[in-house]
Amino acid sequence: MVEWCLPQDIDLEGVEFKSMASGSHKIQSDFIYFRKGPFFGLACFANMPVESELERGARMKSVGILSPSYTLLYRYMHFLENQVRHQLEMPGHYSHLAAFYEDKKGVLHAGPGRGSSLPPVYWLPSIHRYMYPEMKFFGEQILILWKFALLRKRILIFSPPPVGVVCYRVYCCCCLANVSLPGIGGTIPESKPFFYVNVADIESLEVEVSYVACTTEKIFEEKRELYDVYVDNQNVKTHHDHLQPLLKINSADREKYRRLNEQRQMLLYSQEVEEDYNPCEEDLFVLFFLEQNNRIFQTLLEVSASQDKTLTAEHARGMGLDPQGDRSFLLDLLEAYGIDVMLVIDNPCCP
């Protein structure tokens, strides 16, 4: 139940299920990012044993905030962690929360497209430190997720609690699809982080054409109509036949992954040698995929503006793609972004 809120006239229906992940009773503490209508939320959860039959031996609470943007929510994580502990130990004392609201309050009105119209280019450095471990978690599979993210597929990541770190995987997937070239993406839905979802979100997910989300509820795996790509641990799968070719790691993918790791090693070396030069690993990760995406779309735009509009195997290699292994991906990409070029890469058949 929602125990207390400010302002009191805001619609918080279902927020109690979003701010406490299913299965949280098994863990001591967690944090959780979620969406509520046009807003983004961050809640901190804590679980404290109590000697009370009424509370069945445990007191569990979440304290959260809503904002039109998710990029600054992390700033208040420490405050929320302290407050949830305070609420467990001294239930019913809301003066700190009321003072915080009075100090930080903004007008949470939902203008057209507000809230979801912020491109997930950079969360600030203190959030970035969580991203590189998530990239390493996926290993080479990050290249498969990169393709699905660029194609704006509906990506659902399953994990048991704690769910906080899985919310970073959602953000990580959105960062894979960044493109900074003008004129790209006008015909395609934006890469939307939905963060944590549960069965209460099924209705809203049914109408989404593109999203990245995570859940702790295994039942979602059976609801195939809600997602295109399902990620369970490092296992990436899809039930769509036409997307099956994208699940295979090809030679160009391995080369990209090798290059990414090589750049990381060079960065670590430069940090040791030049103490004042200190870009973080996460910036390297974000920029690596941004440059990769820009290279692909720059080539596609140049070919579409040429006289014969012909995309060859040489072009594919120049974009860092495998002419054969990425043929299906390229065809999907051209269709998704409405780019008018002709692919003349032979589809290999029987010898």
PDB file of N, CA, C and O in Angstrom, residues 208-270:
ATOM      1  N   GLU A 208       3.200  -1.035 -26.652  1.00  0.00           N
ATOM      2  CA  GLU A 208       4.519  -0.472 -26.968  1.00  0.00           C
ATOM      3  C   GLU A 208       5.144  -1.188 -28.164  1.00  0.00           C
ATOM      4  O   GLU A 208       5.129  -2.413 -28.239  1.00  0.00           O
ATOM      5  N   VAL A 209       5.708  -0.418 -29.088  1.00  0.00           N
ATOM      6  CA  VAL A 209       6.378  -1.032 -30.249  1.00  0.00           C
ATOM      7  C   VAL A 209       7.879  -1.174 -30.015  1.00  0.00           C
ATOM      8  O   VAL A 209       8.563  -1.897 -30.730  1.00  0.00           O
ATOM      9  N   SER A 210       8.386  -0.479 -28.993  1.00  0.00           N
ATOM     10  CA  SER A 210       9.822  -0.545 -28.695  1.00  0.00           C
ATOM     11  C   SER A 210      10.048  -0.170 -27.238  1.00  0.00           C
ATOM     12  O   SER A 210       9.496   0.812 -26.761  1.00  0.00           O
ATOM     13  N   TYR A 211      10.852  -0.959 -26.541  1.00  0.00           N
ATOM     14  CA  TYR A 211      11.214  -0.625 -25.166  1.00  0.00           C
ATOM     15  C   TYR A 211      12.368  -1.521 -24.719  1.00  0.00           C
ATOM     16  O   TYR A 211      12.668  -2.543 -25.349  1.00  0.00           O
ATOM     17  N   VAL A 212      13.023  -1.145 -23.629  1.00  0.00           N
ATOM     18  CA  VAL A 212      13.956  -2.032 -22.924  1.00  0.00           C
ATOM     19  C   VAL A 212      13.515  -2.025 -21.466  1.00  0.00           C
ATOM     20  O   VAL A 212      13.327  -0.963 -20.877  1.00  0.00           O
ATOM     21  N   ALA A 213      13.315  -3.209 -20.892  1.00  0.00           N
ATOM     22  CA  ALA A 213      12.821  -3.299 -19.519  1.00  0.00           C
ATOM     23  C   ALA A 213      13.427  -4.512 -18.831  1.00  0.00           C
ATOM     24  O   ALA A 213      14.011  -5.386 -19.471  1.00  0.00           O
ATOM     25  N   CYS A 214      13.266  -4.557 -17.502  1.00  0.00           N
ATOM     26  CA  CYS A 214      13.686  -5.738 -16.750  1.00  0.00           C
ATOM     27  C   CYS A 214      12.551  -6.166 -15.830  1.00  0.00           C
ATOM     28  O   CYS A 214      11.677  -5.363 -15.476  1.00  0.00           O
ATOM     29  N   THR A 215      12.562  -7.425 -15.430  1.00  0.00           N
ATOM     30  CA  THR A 215      11.532  -7.940 -14.531  1.00  0.00           C
ATOM     31  C   THR A 215      12.104  -9.036 -13.655  1.00  0.00           C
ATOM     32  O   THR A 215      13.109  -9.658 -14.009  1.00  0.00           O
ATOM     33  N   THR A 216      11.448  -9.251 -12.519  1.00  0.00           N
ATOM     34  CA  THR A 216      11.824 -10.372 -11.651  1.00  0.00           C
ATOM     35  C   THR A 216      10.781 -11.485 -11.758  1.00  0.00           C
ATOM     36  O   THR A 216      10.864 -12.473 -11.036  1.00  0.00           O
ATOM     37  N   GLU A 217       9.805 -11.296 -12.650  1.00  0.00           N
ATOM     38  CA  GLU A 217       8.679 -12.238 -12.733  1.00  0.00           C
ATOM     39  C   GLU A 217       8.832 -13.162 -13.935  1.00  0.00           C
ATOM     40  O   GLU A 217       8.726 -12.743 -15.081  1.00  0.00           O
ATOM     41  N   LYS A 218       9.044 -14.437 -13.640  1.00  0.00           N
ATOM     42  CA  LYS A 218       9.319 -15.452 -14.657  1.00  0.00           C
ATOM     43  C   LYS A 218       8.135 -15.653 -15.618  1.00  0.00           C
ATOM     44  O   LYS A 218       8.315 -16.082 -16.752  1.00  0.00           O
ATOM     45  N   ILE A 219       6.930 -15.300 -15.172  1.00  0.00           N
ATOM     46  CA  ILE A 219       5.731 -15.513 -15.993  1.00  0.00           C
ATOM     47  C   ILE A 219       5.809 -14.753 -17.318  1.00  0.00           C
ATOM     48  O   ILE A 219       5.198 -15.136 -18.312  1.00  0.00           O
ATOM     49  N   PHE A 220       6.616 -13.682 -17.341  1.00  0.00           N
ATOM     50  CA  PHE A 220       6.740 -12.889 -18.570  1.00  0.00           C
ATOM     51  C   PHE A 220       7.294 -13.719 -19.726  1.00  0.00           C
ATOM     52  O   PHE A 220       6.981 -13.458 -20.883  1.00  0.00           O
ATOM     53  N   GLU A 221       8.132 -14.688 -19.422  1.00  0.00           N
ATOM     54  CA  GLU A 221       8.742 -15.492 -20.481  1.00  0.00           C
ATOM     55  C   GLU A 221       7.680 -16.155 -21.354  1.00  0.00           C
ATOM     56  O   GLU A 221       7.850 -16.295 -22.562  1.00  0.00           O
ATOM     57  N   GLU A 222       6.558 -16.535 -20.740  1.00  0.00           N
ATOM     58  CA  GLU A 222       5.476 -17.199 -21.491  1.00  0.00           C
ATOM     59  C   GLU A 222       4.671 -16.208 -22.318  1.00  0.00           C
ATOM     60  O   GLU A 222       3.985 -16.613 -23.257  1.00  0.00           O
ATOM     61  N   LYS A 223       4.719 -14.940 -21.974  1.00  0.00           N
ATOM     62  CA  LYS A 223       3.899 -13.938 -22.664  1.00  0.00           C
ATOM     63  C   LYS A 223       4.657 -13.357 -23.852  1.00  0.00           C
ATOM     64  O   LYS A 223       5.053 -12.192 -23.873  1.00  0.00           O
ATOM     65  N   ARG A 224       4.841 -14.182 -24.857  1.00  0.00           N
ATOM     66  CA  ARG A 224       5.705 -13.836 -25.990  1.00  0.00           C
ATOM     67  C   ARG A 224       5.220 -12.636 -26.790  1.00  0.00           C
ATOM     68  O   ARG A 224       6.011 -11.997 -27.485  1.00  0.00           O
ATOM     69  N   GLU A 225       3.916 -12.378 -26.718  1.00  0.00           N
ATOM     70  CA  GLU A 225       3.393 -11.246 -27.490  1.00  0.00           C
ATOM     71  C   GLU A 225       3.888  -9.910 -26.933  1.00  0.00           C
ATOM     72  O   GLU A 225       3.755  -8.870 -27.585  1.00  0.00           O
ATOM     73  N   LEU A 226       4.486  -9.926 -25.727  1.00  0.00           N
ATOM     74  CA  LEU A 226       4.917  -8.677 -25.087  1.00  0.00           C
ATOM     75  C   LEU A 226       6.342  -8.281 -25.433  1.00  0.00           C
ATOM     76  O   LEU A 226       6.758  -7.164 -25.160  1.00  0.00           O
ATOM     77  N   TYR A 227       7.155  -9.210 -25.970  1.00  0.00           N
ATOM     78  CA  TYR A 227       8.566  -8.891 -26.223  1.00  0.00           C
ATOM     79  C   TYR A 227       9.052  -9.542 -27.514  1.00  0.00           C
ATOM     80  O   TYR A 227       8.444 -10.485 -28.025  1.00  0.00           O
ATOM     81  N   ASP A 228      10.164  -9.020 -28.032  1.00  0.00           N
ATOM     82  CA  ASP A 228      10.836  -9.618 -29.198  1.00  0.00           C
ATOM     83  C   ASP A 228      12.066 -10.398 -28.755  1.00  0.00           C
ATOM     84  O   ASP A 228      12.426 -11.403 -29.350  1.00  0.00           O
ATOM     85  N   VAL A 229      12.730  -9.872 -27.715  1.00  0.00           N
ATOM     86  CA  VAL A 229      14.005 -10.445 -27.258  1.00  0.00           C
ATOM     87  C   VAL A 229      13.908 -10.654 -25.753  1.00  0.00           C
ATOM     88  O   VAL A 229      13.510  -9.741 -25.013  1.00  0.00           O
ATOM     89  N   TYR A 230      14.278 -11.855 -25.303  1.00  0.00           N
ATOM     90  CA  TYR A 230      14.224 -12.192 -23.877  1.00  0.00           C
ATOM     91  C   TYR A 230      15.632 -12.541 -23.419  1.00  0.00           C
ATOM     92  O   TYR A 230      16.300 -13.373 -24.031  1.00  0.00           O
ATOM     93  N   VAL A 231      16.078 -11.875 -22.357  1.00  0.00           N
ATOM     94  CA  VAL A 231      17.441 -12.073 -21.857  1.00  0.00           C
ATOM     95  C   VAL A 231      17.354 -12.675 -20.453  1.00  0.00           C
ATOM     96  O   VAL A 231      16.784 -12.065 -19.548  1.00  0.00           O
ATOM     97  N   ASP A 232      17.890 -13.873 -20.291  1.00  0.00           N
ATOM     98  CA  ASP A 232      17.910 -14.537 -18.990  1.00  0.00           C
ATOM     99  C   ASP A 232      19.376 -14.845 -18.681  1.00  0.00           C
ATOM    100  O   ASP A 232      19.982 -15.694 -19.336  1.00  0.00           O
ATOM    101  N   ASN A 233      19.933 -14.108 -17.711  1.00  0.00           N
ATOM    102  CA  ASN A 233      21.367 -14.183 -17.449  1.00  0.00           C
ATOM    103  C   ASN A 233      22.107 -13.748 -18.719  1.00  0.00           C
ATOM    104  O   ASN A 233      21.795 -12.702 -19.260  1.00  0.00           O
ATOM    105  N   GLN A 234      23.066 -14.533 -19.231  1.00  0.00           N
ATOM    106  CA  GLN A 234      23.718 -14.110 -20.483  1.00  0.00           C
ATOM    107  C   GLN A 234      23.075 -14.753 -21.706  1.00  0.00           C
ATOM    108  O   GLN A 234      23.592 -14.654 -22.803  1.00  0.00           O
ATOM    109  N   ASN A 235      21.935 -15.399 -21.509  1.00  0.00           N
ATOM    110  CA  ASN A 235      21.271 -16.103 -22.600  1.00  0.00           C
ATOM    111  C   ASN A 235      20.278 -15.169 -23.307  1.00  0.00           C
ATOM    112  O   ASN A 235      19.249 -14.804 -22.734  1.00  0.00           O
ATOM    113  N   VAL A 236      20.615 -14.776 -24.534  1.00  0.00           N
ATOM    114  CA  VAL A 236      19.755 -13.890 -25.316  1.00  0.00           C
ATOM    115  C   VAL A 236      18.970 -14.739 -26.309  1.00  0.00           C
ATOM    116  O   VAL A 236      19.555 -15.510 -27.069  1.00  0.00           O
ATOM    117  N   LYS A 237      17.642 -14.634 -26.309  1.00  0.00           N
ATOM    118  CA  LYS A 237      16.863 -15.447 -27.254  1.00  0.00           C
ATOM    119  C   LYS A 237      15.686 -14.654 -27.817  1.00  0.00           C
ATOM    120  O   LYS A 237      15.247 -13.660 -27.236  1.00  0.00           O
ATOM    121  N   THR A 238      15.198 -15.121 -28.957  1.00  0.00           N
ATOM    122  CA  THR A 238      14.019 -14.531 -29.578  1.00  0.00           C
ATOM    123  C   THR A 238      13.151 -15.650 -30.139  1.00  0.00           C
ATOM    124  O   THR A 238      13.674 -16.678 -30.589  1.00  0.00           O
ATOM    125  N   HIS A 239      11.839 -15.448 -30.109  1.00  0.00           N
ATOM    126  CA  HIS A 239      10.926 -16.465 -30.659  1.00  0.00           C
ATOM    127  C   HIS A 239      10.548 -16.141 -32.102  1.00  0.00           C
ATOM    128  O   HIS A 239       9.829 -16.895 -32.733  1.00  0.00           O
ATOM    129  N   HIS A 240      11.046 -15.014 -32.636  1.00  0.00           N
ATOM    130  CA  HIS A 240      10.733 -14.653 -34.024  1.00  0.00           C
ATOM    131  C   HIS A 240      11.722 -15.337 -34.978  1.00  0.00           C
ATOM    132  O   HIS A 240      12.939 -15.139 -34.858  1.00  0.00           O
ATOM    133  N   ASP A 241      11.203 -16.083 -35.931  1.00  0.00           N
ATOM    134  CA  ASP A 241      12.071 -16.798 -36.882  1.00  0.00           C
ATOM    135  C   ASP A 241      12.989 -15.841 -37.639  1.00  0.00           C
ATOM    136  O   ASP A 241      14.169 -16.124 -37.836  1.00  0.00           O
ATOM    137  N   HIS A 242      12.426 -14.698 -38.084  1.00  0.00           N
ATOM    138  CA  HIS A 242      13.217 -13.800 -38.933  1.00  0.00           C
ATOM    139  C   HIS A 242      14.354 -13.126 -38.155  1.00  0.00           C
ATOM    140  O   HIS A 242      15.269 -12.558 -38.758  1.00  0.00           O
ATOM    141  N   LEU A 243      14.303 -13.172 -36.809  1.00  0.00           N
ATOM    142  CA  LEU A 243      15.371 -12.562 -36.009  1.00  0.00           C
ATOM    143  C   LEU A 243      16.436 -13.572 -35.570  1.00  0.00           C
ATOM    144  O   LEU A 243      17.467 -13.190 -35.017  1.00  0.00           O
ATOM    145  N   GLN A 244      16.188 -14.864 -35.832  1.00  0.00           N
ATOM    146  CA  GLN A 244      17.132 -15.909 -35.403  1.00  0.00           C
ATOM    147  C   GLN A 244      18.562 -15.680 -35.907  1.00  0.00           C
ATOM    148  O   GLN A 244      19.521 -15.874 -35.154  1.00  0.00           O
ATOM    149  N   PRO A 245      18.741 -15.253 -37.197  1.00  0.00           N
ATOM    150  CA  PRO A 245      20.119 -15.037 -37.686  1.00  0.00           C
ATOM    151  C   PRO A 245      20.899 -14.024 -36.854  1.00  0.00           C
ATOM    152  O   PRO A 245      22.131 -14.077 -36.794  1.00  0.00           O
ATOM    153  N   LEU A 246      20.193 -13.100 -36.202  1.00  0.00           N
ATOM    154  CA  LEU A 246      20.878 -12.065 -35.425  1.00  0.00           C
ATOM    155  C   LEU A 246      21.453 -12.601 -34.109  1.00  0.00           C
ATOM    156  O   LEU A 246      22.219 -11.911 -33.434  1.00  0.00           O
ATOM    157  N   LEU A 247      21.093 -13.825 -33.746  1.00  0.00           N
ATOM    158  CA  LEU A 247      21.597 -14.407 -32.497  1.00  0.00           C
ATOM    159  C   LEU A 247      22.998 -14.989 -32.653  1.00  0.00           C
ATOM    160  O   LEU A 247      23.643 -15.328 -31.661  1.00  0.00           O
ATOM    161  N   LYS A 248      23.446 -15.112 -33.907  1.00  0.00           N
ATOM    162  CA  LYS A 248      24.759 -15.722 -34.149  1.00  0.00           C
ATOM    163  C   LYS A 248      25.859 -14.672 -34.106  1.00  0.00           C
ATOM    164  O   LYS A 248      25.779 -13.658 -34.792  1.00  0.00           O
ATOM    165  N   ILE A 249      26.890 -14.938 -33.307  1.00  0.00           N
ATOM    166  CA  ILE A 249      28.071 -14.060 -33.272  1.00  0.00           C
ATOM    167  C   ILE A 249      28.907 -14.353 -34.517  1.00  0.00           C
ATOM    168  O   ILE A 249      29.222 -15.515 -34.791  1.00  0.00           O
ATOM    169  N   ASN A 250      29.219 -13.319 -35.311  1.00  0.00           N
ATOM    170  CA  ASN A 250      30.018 -13.543 -36.514  1.00  0.00           C
ATOM    171  C   ASN A 250      31.422 -12.954 -36.340  1.00  0.00           C
ATOM    172  O   ASN A 250      31.754 -12.390 -35.303  1.00  0.00           O
ATOM    173  N   SER A 251      32.230 -13.092 -37.379  1.00  0.00           N
ATOM    174  CA  SER A 251      33.640 -12.679 -37.283  1.00  0.00           C
ATOM    175  C   SER A 251      33.773 -11.174 -37.045  1.00  0.00           C
ATOM    176  O   SER A 251      34.656 -10.730 -36.299  1.00  0.00           O
ATOM    177  N   ALA A 252      32.887 -10.371 -37.645  1.00  0.00           N
ATOM    178  CA  ALA A 252      32.947  -8.918 -37.442  1.00  0.00           C
ATOM    179  C   ALA A 252      32.594  -8.554 -35.997  1.00  0.00           C
ATOM    180  O   ALA A 252      33.149  -7.621 -35.421  1.00  0.00           O
ATOM    181  N   ASP A 253      31.645  -9.311 -35.403  1.00  0.00           N
ATOM    182  CA  ASP A 253      31.289  -9.089 -33.998  1.00  0.00           C
ATOM    183  C   ASP A 253      32.494  -9.361 -33.094  1.00  0.00           C
ATOM    184  O   ASP A 253      32.792  -8.595 -32.182  1.00  0.00           O
ATOM    185  N   ARG A 254      33.165 -10.479 -33.374  1.00  0.00           N
ATOM    186  CA  ARG A 254      34.334 -10.839 -32.547  1.00  0.00           C
ATOM    187  C   ARG A 254      35.435  -9.783 -32.674  1.00  0.00           C
ATOM    188  O   ARG A 254      36.108  -9.456 -31.709  1.00  0.00           O
ATOM    189  N   GLU A 255      35.570  -9.255 -33.889  1.00  0.00           N
ATOM    190  CA  GLU A 255      36.580  -8.221 -34.124  1.00  0.00           C
ATOM    191  C   GLU A 255      36.227  -6.950 -33.336  1.00  0.00           C
ATOM    192  O   GLU A 255      37.084  -6.319 -32.732  1.00  0.00           O
ATOM    193  N   LYS A 256      34.947  -6.587 -33.340  1.00  0.00           N
ATOM    194  CA  LYS A 256      34.506  -5.399 -32.577  1.00  0.00           C
ATOM    195  C   LYS A 256      34.755  -5.605 -31.084  1.00  0.00           C
ATOM    196  O   LYS A 256      35.221  -4.703 -30.386  1.00  0.00           O
ATOM    197  N   TYR A 257      34.445  -6.795 -30.607  1.00  0.00           N
ATOM    198  CA  TYR A 257      34.617  -7.079 -29.184  1.00  0.00           C
ATOM    199  C   TYR A 257      36.106  -7.056 -28.816  1.00  0.00           C
ATOM    200  O   TYR A 257      36.480  -6.538 -27.761  1.00  0.00           O
ATOM    201  N   ARG A 258      36.929  -7.577 -29.713  1.00  0.00           N
ATOM    202  CA  ARG A 258      38.378  -7.558 -29.488  1.00  0.00           C
ATOM    203  C   ARG A 258      38.879  -6.114 -29.435  1.00  0.00           C
ATOM    204  O   ARG A 258      39.670  -5.738 -28.571  1.00  0.00           O
ATOM    205  N   ARG A 259      38.376  -5.284 -30.365  1.00  0.00           N
ATOM    206  CA  ARG A 259      38.797  -3.884 -30.434  1.00  0.00           C
ATOM    207  C   ARG A 259      38.368  -3.110 -29.178  1.00  0.00           C
ATOM    208  O   ARG A 259      39.100  -2.291 -28.646  1.00  0.00           O
ATOM    209  N   LEU A 260      37.153  -3.404 -28.733  1.00  0.00           N
ATOM    210  CA  LEU A 260      36.642  -2.748 -27.532  1.00  0.00           C
ATOM    211  C   LEU A 260      37.518  -3.083 -26.327  1.00  0.00           C
ATOM    212  O   LEU A 260      37.899  -2.207 -25.542  1.00  0.00           O
ATOM    213  N   ASN A 261      37.870  -4.354 -26.180  1.00  0.00           N
ATOM    214  CA  ASN A 261      38.724  -4.764 -25.065  1.00  0.00           C
ATOM    215  C   ASN A 261      40.143  -4.199 -25.197  1.00  0.00           C
ATOM    216  O   ASN A 261      40.771  -3.843 -24.203  1.00  0.00           O
ATOM    217  N   GLU A 262      40.597  -4.099 -26.453  1.00  0.00           N
ATOM    218  CA  GLU A 262      41.928  -3.534 -26.701  1.00  0.00           C
ATOM    219  C   GLU A 262      41.958  -2.061 -26.286  1.00  0.00           C
ATOM    220  O   GLU A 262      42.899  -1.600 -25.644  1.00  0.00           O
ATOM    221  N   GLN A 263      40.909  -1.332 -26.671  1.00  0.00           N
ATOM    222  CA  GLN A 263      40.828   0.087 -26.302  1.00  0.00           C
ATOM    223  C   GLN A 263      40.768   0.246 -24.788  1.00  0.00           C
ATOM    224  O   GLN A 263      41.334   1.185 -24.225  1.00  0.00           O
ATOM    225  N   ARG A 264      40.099  -0.688 -24.134  1.00  0.00           N
ATOM    226  CA  ARG A 264      40.025  -0.638 -22.675  1.00  0.00           C
ATOM    227  C   ARG A 264      41.414  -0.832 -22.058  1.00  0.00           C
ATOM    228  O   ARG A 264      41.787  -0.133 -21.120  1.00  0.00           O
ATOM    229  N   GLN A 265      42.164  -1.790 -22.593  1.00  0.00           N
ATOM    230  CA  GLN A 265      43.520  -2.036 -22.074  1.00  0.00           C
ATOM    231  C   GLN A 265      44.409  -0.800 -22.267  1.00  0.00           C
ATOM    232  O   GLN A 265      45.178  -0.431 -21.379  1.00  0.00           O
ATOM    233  N   MET A 266      44.267  -0.163 -23.442  1.00  0.00           N
ATOM    234  CA  MET A 266      45.052   1.049 -23.705  1.00  0.00           C
ATOM    235  C   MET A 266      44.670   2.163 -22.739  1.00  0.00           C
ATOM    236  O   MET A 266      45.515   2.913 -22.259  1.00  0.00           O
ATOM    237  N   LEU A 267      43.366   2.248 -22.452  1.00  0.00           N
ATOM    238  CA  LEU A 267      42.887   3.265 -21.522  1.00  0.00           C
ATOM    239  C   LEU A 267      43.464   3.028 -20.121  1.00  0.00           C
ATOM    240  O   LEU A 267      43.945   3.953 -19.467  1.00  0.00           O
ATOM    241  N   LEU A 268      43.422   1.771 -19.686  1.00  0.00           N
ATOM    242  CA  LEU A 268      43.945   1.437 -18.358  1.00  0.00           C
ATOM    243  C   LEU A 268      45.441   1.756 -18.278  1.00  0.00           C
ATOM    244  O   LEU A 268      45.930   2.260 -17.266  1.00  0.00           O
ATOM    245  N   TYR A 269      46.149   1.485 -19.374  1.00  0.00           N
ATOM    246  CA  TYR A 269      47.586   1.779 -19.416  1.00  0.00           C
ATOM    247  C   TYR A 269      47.816   3.293 -19.326  1.00  0.00           C
ATOM    248  O   TYR A 269      48.655   3.768 -18.575  1.00  0.00           O
ATOM    249  N   SER A 270      47.043   4.049 -20.116  1.00  0.00           N
ATOM    250  CA  SER A 270      47.228   5.509 -20.133  1.00  0.00           C
ATOM    251  C   SER A 270      46.889   6.118 -18.774  1.00  0.00           C
ATOM    252  O   SER A 270      47.463   7.122 -18.366  1.00  0.00           O
TER     253      SER A 270
END
